[in-house]
Amino acid sequence: MRILITLAWRTLWRRTGRTLLTASGVALGLGFLLVMLGLGDGSHLQMIDATVRMGSGHVLLQAPGYQRRRGVEMVVAESTAKRVMTWAQSRSGTAAVLPRALVSALLSSADGASGVSLFGVDPAAEAPMSRFPARVRDGRFLQPADRNAAVVGSGVARLLKARVGSRVVAMAQGARGSEVRSALFQVVGILHTGLDEVDQSLVLLPLRAAQEFLELQGGVHQVALVLDDQARSIARAREARLAFPELETLTWAQADPQLESAIRMDDGGHYLFNGIFFVIIGFMVLSTLLMSVLERRRELTLLGALGFSPSRRLAMVLVEALMLAVLAITAGLALGLGVHAYFRSHGLPLAWFTDRGMETAGVLLDPIMYSYLSAGRIVGSAALVLALTLLLSLVAARHAARPIDVNLLK
Amino acid sequence: MLILRLGWRNLWRNPRRSLLSIGAVAVAFGVLITLEALREGLARQMLENGTRIMLGHIQVHDAEYLPGRDLYTTIGGERGTDVAALLGAVESAPVVSVAAPRVIGFGLLSTGPRSAGAQLLGLDPSREARVTSLLNAVVAGHGLADAPPNSVLLGGTLAEELEAKVGDLVAVVTQAADGSIGNELLAVRGIFRTGMEALDRSLALMGLGDLQALMVLGPTRIHEVAVRVGDPQRAQAAADALMRSGILPPGARAESWERLAPALVDYLRLLRGWNWVVVFIMGVFAAFGVLNTMLMAVFERTREMGVLASLGFRPSQILAMVIAESLCLAAVGLLIGLGLGALGMAYFTWHGWDLTRWVAGLTIAGVLVDPVLRAAFVWESTPSIAATLGAITVFAGLMPALRAARMKPVEALGAPVD
Amino acid sequence: MAVSLLLGHLTLSGSFSLAATVDAKAIVDRVDRLLRGESSEGELTMSVVTRRWTRTLTMKLWSEGTEKALIKVTAPPKEAGTATLKSGDDIWNYLPKIDRTIRVPTSMMMASWMGSHFTNDDLVKESRLIRDYDIEIAFDGVRDEVPLWQFVLTPRREAAVVWGKIIMQVRQNDLMPIWARYYGDDGELKRTLTFLNLRVMGGRLVPTTLTVVPSDKPDESTVIQYSKLRFDIRLPPDTFTLAALKR
């Protein structure tokens, strides 16, 4: 065995150029695969994250039927809401528990009026989680001490000619009875996300103010749970359904099927791309290995004449291929992980491709894509490339095991 | 041309090896052609969906009309314009297929128990059906063609909110142009679903004349003309031509989807940008395959080249010979790849790719995505892709060629022969 | 009523330093309810001038307290029969042509009422000035030989009103309002209400002409002209019902 290994190693380095060429091809392939996977997974996580923080959380609890109808009177009572929040906070892996009140309302100033979506949120819980504080263009985000502060989208502000400090009056249907409720708010911040649907209709209020305004009596419309690990969403939702059968529980994918579609379509595209990739790499590896074997017919025949059995010759080629693969994969991992590390900390600016914001499934894509690779992905990719290489080398090695042709010795 | 023939013959001295490399080039090229076709297909579908549902390829408005959509800012100003003549003139312009007039208002719709604000769109049914697919999206009841006066089509979600069914009466209230409260009872003739929530939730369609009467606008007054053209890529050029032609009433402006839907434009640009990245990457990998072959070829024939050199062949000629071989390799590969690509393109154009499982209801850049992706039979980029691949391939062959040319004859002669 | 008359006397004697704010509040409240009383019945014309059209409507009006009002259009014939009922915070419109009563939803609260420069919200919020605003006297003296006060109304902390402030000028002799100016919270004048043509109607001195001029479109206006007014009459109990809209 040792002879085989030594022989194989020396053979590899006899043709330094060729070896390096093939190895670098495979290495590049693996590296590229890792980068693509990383950016792909990274951008998906970002999209999920964006939706989760902008709206549904990873798991959403609300009154039954609320997803469909969103009636202001469909309230989760205060006591139930408290129980939900306590329960959620006691589970491990909970990053945040966000109670929310929502209603469609009319917001008016002395200069104009506009239909808006009011979100009553808990500033203390929401601020560290939400992406909105970072998008406040003028003024500030909501703070726990706020009573009747409002943060409005830039489009809303424009229509109402509102600035930081402006008075605005909100009018909406209350939860009890059919009378119209109105309340005064003061603009403390103006938000700009670049997404029209948000900027032209979003208004954020302190939860308590919204509850009072809508006569919710301490109740809320939604409790959103943000988890540490997105992958636990389904499990957590299941637990929530068991614990609170009287409420409607949704995962982010159920709350936002469009987003899920977008991610799956993106995934599909990636599988296609990576599939093609593998074909090309495979082709290349096979051609290289085959050629390598073919050109060494004389040498292999010699070895055969010297007493190397067909199986030994086969083994030698395989060991060679294995070494090459290991070399290439190491290089590929180094390359891929290196680039991934850069994209993980610095990100890839979308500005390379487009100079405006990009929207898909109602979520504004982050202007910078960050890479994310799980251990599973890394090991899986390397394993796949290794398996492919070995499989193809088996095909090539068959040639090595052919009976010797003495003519070649001449 | 002796060099070329030499190159060709050299290529076939080791058929198996050459075929492998040719295969690499062919597969790369074939895949690229098919991917390009799919990408172009997607781009066209997105463009179609983005413009077909409601936007149209070109829209004509008074210059002041957008974005405020003031009801008084009709085409041609307060006097309006001869609508029939305008439509005829627009349609006579080259590239333009059909023009559809529209009146746009905003009103309150009310059934007994419920009421909701809605955007009112007054249409000419026969023309509109040829420009957009709005009137083809009816899922219950009938369309507007041959409808009795004061019929209305409601968006699906709007109908739900109003708890209105086909046959119900809906009251509409709006600010009329003479300051009075325009009001009317409309019969729900049908319900439509475009698949775009924003439209289904807020749109009510009615006859152009009906809406003009409701809003007390004379027959010369319309807010918008939506235009369909033969080639969407030439829409902006057509819009510019319309503006220059003097056909449009004073103060009116024509704009294509490129100006009206910038998010879509960005997305299409993104799709196109990506494609060249893919071409480059595929090219690099094809090049690797070729490089291998050429290195081996040169190595094998070192002795032979030494003979040639001692026979008086100059290094540049030896270089040329090796490059010729690369060229032939590239050419055959590209040719076969062309065939493969054509097959792939044909398959996906004819059969399409069913992505329904992944894509139902998805919007990108505000446009609904088709569940079945159909490729477009396009050859425009093929020459440039071929050239790129060819260049990379030949370039890959350059390195071993240079090595060959620089070898000293004495060394070469001493090399072992396989 | 008696209280405000009493306060009026106090004011005339000039010694308001003690209870100045109470004075102001009572006066402003009186101004606010000048045309309402406990209940009222009247006829008026409303002329609206905009850049694009001019309309004149003749209407009949009934009110009770500050929370109920019924307005019916009697001319021109095309609009006759159109009616508006206000009850508390809700407004309903009756449209005779289609024989339908429609409740004005929240989303339309800021829309113009009957095409005028008043909004539906104005109708709802009228006569609530002292409830929603703090009042101070900014000026007390003589202008153009007329002794008058200028009151500054600033919204109360939680009052759901959009105005940053309202300035009102009131004559001291007869407590008649002269004008009221509405400002946004950016300090810009947004609209001006002017009170003219003082007459005695229904036993009271009242301004019979009200004009509203928006500041961003000074060539537009809404003018309300009362031709008849009766106060504090007994109105049938079913006056302010939805059924009454249709009669």
PDB file of C-alpha atoms in Angstrom, chain A residues 15 18 21-22 24-25 28-29 32 36 68-69 258 261-262 264-265 268 272-273 276-277 279-281 283-284 286-288 290-292 294-295 297-298 353-362 399 402, chain B residues 16-17 20-21 23-24 27-28 31 35 114 160 262-263 266-267 269-270 274 277-278 281-282 284-286 288-289 291-293 295-296 299-300 353 357-366 369 417-418:
ATOM      1  CA  ARG A  15       3.226  16.792 -13.916  1.00  0.00           C
ATOM      2  CA  ARG A  18      -1.205  19.528 -15.111  1.00  0.00           C
ATOM      3  CA  LEU A  21      -4.381  23.009 -13.400  1.00  0.00           C
ATOM      4  CA  THR A  22      -6.902  20.340 -12.645  1.00  0.00           C
ATOM      5  CA  SER A  24      -7.296  24.665  -9.399  1.00  0.00           C
ATOM      6  CA  GLY A  25     -10.221  24.012 -11.684  1.00  0.00           C
ATOM      7  CA  LEU A  28     -12.366  27.224  -8.219  1.00  0.00           C
ATOM      8  CA  GLY A  29     -15.523  25.259  -8.745  1.00  0.00           C
ATOM      9  CA  PHE A  32     -17.533  29.423  -6.400  1.00  0.00           C
ATOM     10  CA  MET A  36     -22.985  31.280  -4.327  1.00  0.00           C
ATOM     11  CA  ARG A  68     -58.228  36.982   6.655  1.00  0.00           C
ATOM     12  CA  ARG A  69     -60.364  39.810   7.911  1.00  0.00           C
ATOM     13  CA  GLN A 258     -45.423  35.482  -0.983  1.00  0.00           C
ATOM     14  CA  SER A 261     -42.640  31.652  -2.651  1.00  0.00           C
ATOM     15  CA  ALA A 262     -39.912  34.112  -3.420  1.00  0.00           C
ATOM     16  CA  ARG A 264     -38.390  28.855  -2.862  1.00  0.00           C
ATOM     17  CA  MET A 265     -38.169  30.239  -6.361  1.00  0.00           C
ATOM     18  CA  GLY A 268     -34.996  26.581  -7.280  1.00  0.00           C
ATOM     19  CA  LEU A 272     -30.565  24.712 -11.293  1.00  0.00           C
ATOM     20  CA  PHE A 273     -27.479  26.815 -11.427  1.00  0.00           C
ATOM     21  CA  ILE A 276     -25.350  22.907 -14.221  1.00  0.00           C
ATOM     22  CA  PHE A 277     -22.232  23.788 -12.396  1.00  0.00           C
ATOM     23  CA  VAL A 279     -22.121  19.005 -14.754  1.00  0.00           C
ATOM     24  CA  ILE A 280     -19.463  21.344 -16.008  1.00  0.00           C
ATOM     25  CA  ILE A 281     -17.059  20.555 -13.200  1.00  0.00           C
ATOM     26  CA  PHE A 283     -17.018  17.106 -17.247  1.00  0.00           C
ATOM     27  CA  MET A 284     -13.809  18.861 -16.659  1.00  0.00           C
ATOM     28  CA  LEU A 286     -13.509  13.503 -16.066  1.00  0.00           C
ATOM     29  CA  SER A 287     -11.754  14.804 -19.120  1.00  0.00           C
ATOM     30  CA  THR A 288      -8.665  15.610 -17.124  1.00  0.00           C
ATOM     31  CA  LEU A 290      -9.210  10.371 -18.586  1.00  0.00           C
ATOM     32  CA  MET A 291      -6.519  12.197 -20.409  1.00  0.00           C
ATOM     33  CA  SER A 292      -4.160  11.632 -17.590  1.00  0.00           C
ATOM     34  CA  LEU A 294      -4.681   7.776 -21.494  1.00  0.00           C
ATOM     35  CA  GLU A 295      -1.385   9.537 -21.806  1.00  0.00           C
ATOM     36  CA  ARG A 297      -0.718   4.101 -21.106  1.00  0.00           C
ATOM     37  CA  ARG A 298       2.909   3.329 -21.706  1.00  0.00           C
ATOM     38  CA  PHE A 353     -26.062  45.652 -10.131  1.00  0.00           C
ATOM     39  CA  THR A 354     -28.610  48.376  -9.559  1.00  0.00           C
ATOM     40  CA  ASP A 355     -28.645  51.867  -8.153  1.00  0.00           C
ATOM     41  CA  ARG A 356     -32.125  51.885  -6.646  1.00  0.00           C
ATOM     42  CA  GLY A 357     -33.675  49.691  -4.017  1.00  0.00           C
ATOM     43  CA  MET A 358     -35.010  46.340  -5.145  1.00  0.00           C
ATOM     44  CA  GLU A 359     -38.248  44.846  -4.000  1.00  0.00           C
ATOM     45  CA  THR A 360     -39.458  41.329  -4.109  1.00  0.00           C
ATOM     46  CA  ALA A 361     -42.500  39.787  -2.450  1.00  0.00           C
ATOM     47  CA  GLY A 362     -43.160  43.092  -0.771  1.00  0.00           C
ATOM     48  CA  HIS A 399      -8.766   2.268 -18.317  1.00  0.00           C
ATOM     49  CA  ARG A 402      -7.098  -2.940 -18.789  1.00  0.00           C
TER      50      ARG A 402
ATOM     51  CA  ARG B  16     -10.957  10.833 -27.884  1.00  0.00           C
ATOM     52  CA  ARG B  17      -9.137  13.567 -26.111  1.00  0.00           C
ATOM     53  CA  LEU B  20     -13.694  15.496 -24.617  1.00  0.00           C
ATOM     54  CA  SER B  21     -12.564  19.065 -24.852  1.00  0.00           C
ATOM     55  CA  GLY B  23     -17.572  18.392 -25.457  1.00  0.00           C
ATOM     56  CA  ALA B  24     -16.701  20.825 -22.688  1.00  0.00           C
ATOM     57  CA  VAL B  27     -21.901  21.825 -23.273  1.00  0.00           C
ATOM     58  CA  ALA B  28     -20.898  25.237 -21.981  1.00  0.00           C
ATOM     59  CA  VAL B  31     -26.120  25.643 -21.594  1.00  0.00           C
ATOM     60  CA  LEU B  35     -30.031  29.930 -20.025  1.00  0.00           C
ATOM     61  CA  ARG B 114     -70.768  48.349   4.140  1.00  0.00           C
ATOM     62  CA  GLU B 160     -65.836  40.863  -0.451  1.00  0.00           C
ATOM     63  CA  PRO B 262     -38.909  52.107 -12.931  1.00  0.00           C
ATOM     64  CA  ALA B 263     -38.816  49.243 -10.438  1.00  0.00           C
ATOM     65  CA  ASP B 266     -34.356  47.908 -12.567  1.00  0.00           C
ATOM     66  CA  TYR B 267     -35.261  44.280 -12.207  1.00  0.00           C
ATOM     67  CA  ARG B 269     -31.508  45.287 -15.832  1.00  0.00           C
ATOM     68  CA  LEU B 270     -30.531  43.086 -12.904  1.00  0.00           C
ATOM     69  CA  TRP B 274     -26.406  38.596 -14.049  1.00  0.00           C
ATOM     70  CA  VAL B 277     -21.533  37.003 -15.018  1.00  0.00           C
ATOM     71  CA  VAL B 278     -22.783  33.520 -15.846  1.00  0.00           C
ATOM     72  CA  ILE B 281     -17.979  31.837 -15.343  1.00  0.00           C
ATOM     73  CA  MET B 282     -19.033  29.171 -17.811  1.00  0.00           C
ATOM     74  CA  VAL B 284     -13.704  30.005 -17.531  1.00  0.00           C
ATOM     75  CA  PHE B 285     -14.693  26.442 -16.935  1.00  0.00           C
ATOM     76  CA  ALA B 286     -14.843  25.582 -20.577  1.00  0.00           C
ATOM     77  CA  PHE B 288     -10.056  24.795 -18.271  1.00  0.00           C
ATOM     78  CA  GLY B 289     -11.185  21.850 -20.286  1.00  0.00           C
ATOM     79  CA  LEU B 291      -6.345  24.089 -21.539  1.00  0.00           C
ATOM     80  CA  ASN B 292      -5.905  20.537 -20.415  1.00  0.00           C
ATOM     81  CA  THR B 293      -6.151  19.243 -23.918  1.00  0.00           C
ATOM     82  CA  LEU B 295      -1.218  21.247 -22.744  1.00  0.00           C
ATOM     83  CA  MET B 296      -1.273  17.566 -23.393  1.00  0.00           C
ATOM     84  CA  PHE B 299       3.534  17.928 -24.553  1.00  0.00           C
ATOM     85  CA  GLU B 300       2.949  14.925 -26.719  1.00  0.00           C
ATOM     86  CA  TRP B 353     -40.929  25.072 -17.258  1.00  0.00           C
ATOM     87  CA  ARG B 357     -45.173  24.872  -7.035  1.00  0.00           C
ATOM     88  CA  TRP B 358     -42.825  27.644  -6.096  1.00  0.00           C
ATOM     89  CA  VAL B 359     -44.197  30.754  -7.548  1.00  0.00           C
ATOM     90  CA  ALA B 360     -47.974  31.135  -7.161  1.00  0.00           C
ATOM     91  CA  GLY B 361     -48.939  34.705  -6.353  1.00  0.00           C
ATOM     92  CA  LEU B 362     -45.400  35.992  -6.208  1.00  0.00           C
ATOM     93  CA  THR B 363     -44.568  39.554  -7.172  1.00  0.00           C
ATOM     94  CA  ILE B 364     -41.162  40.941  -7.984  1.00  0.00           C
ATOM     95  CA  ALA B 365     -40.683  44.682  -8.402  1.00  0.00           C
ATOM     96  CA  GLY B 366     -44.453  44.934  -8.093  1.00  0.00           C
ATOM     97  CA  VAL B 369     -44.675  36.300 -11.819  1.00  0.00           C
ATOM     98  CA  VAL B 417       7.516   9.929 -27.680  1.00  0.00           C
ATOM     99  CA  ASP B 418       4.348   8.269 -26.518  1.00  0.00           C
TER     100      ASP B 418
END
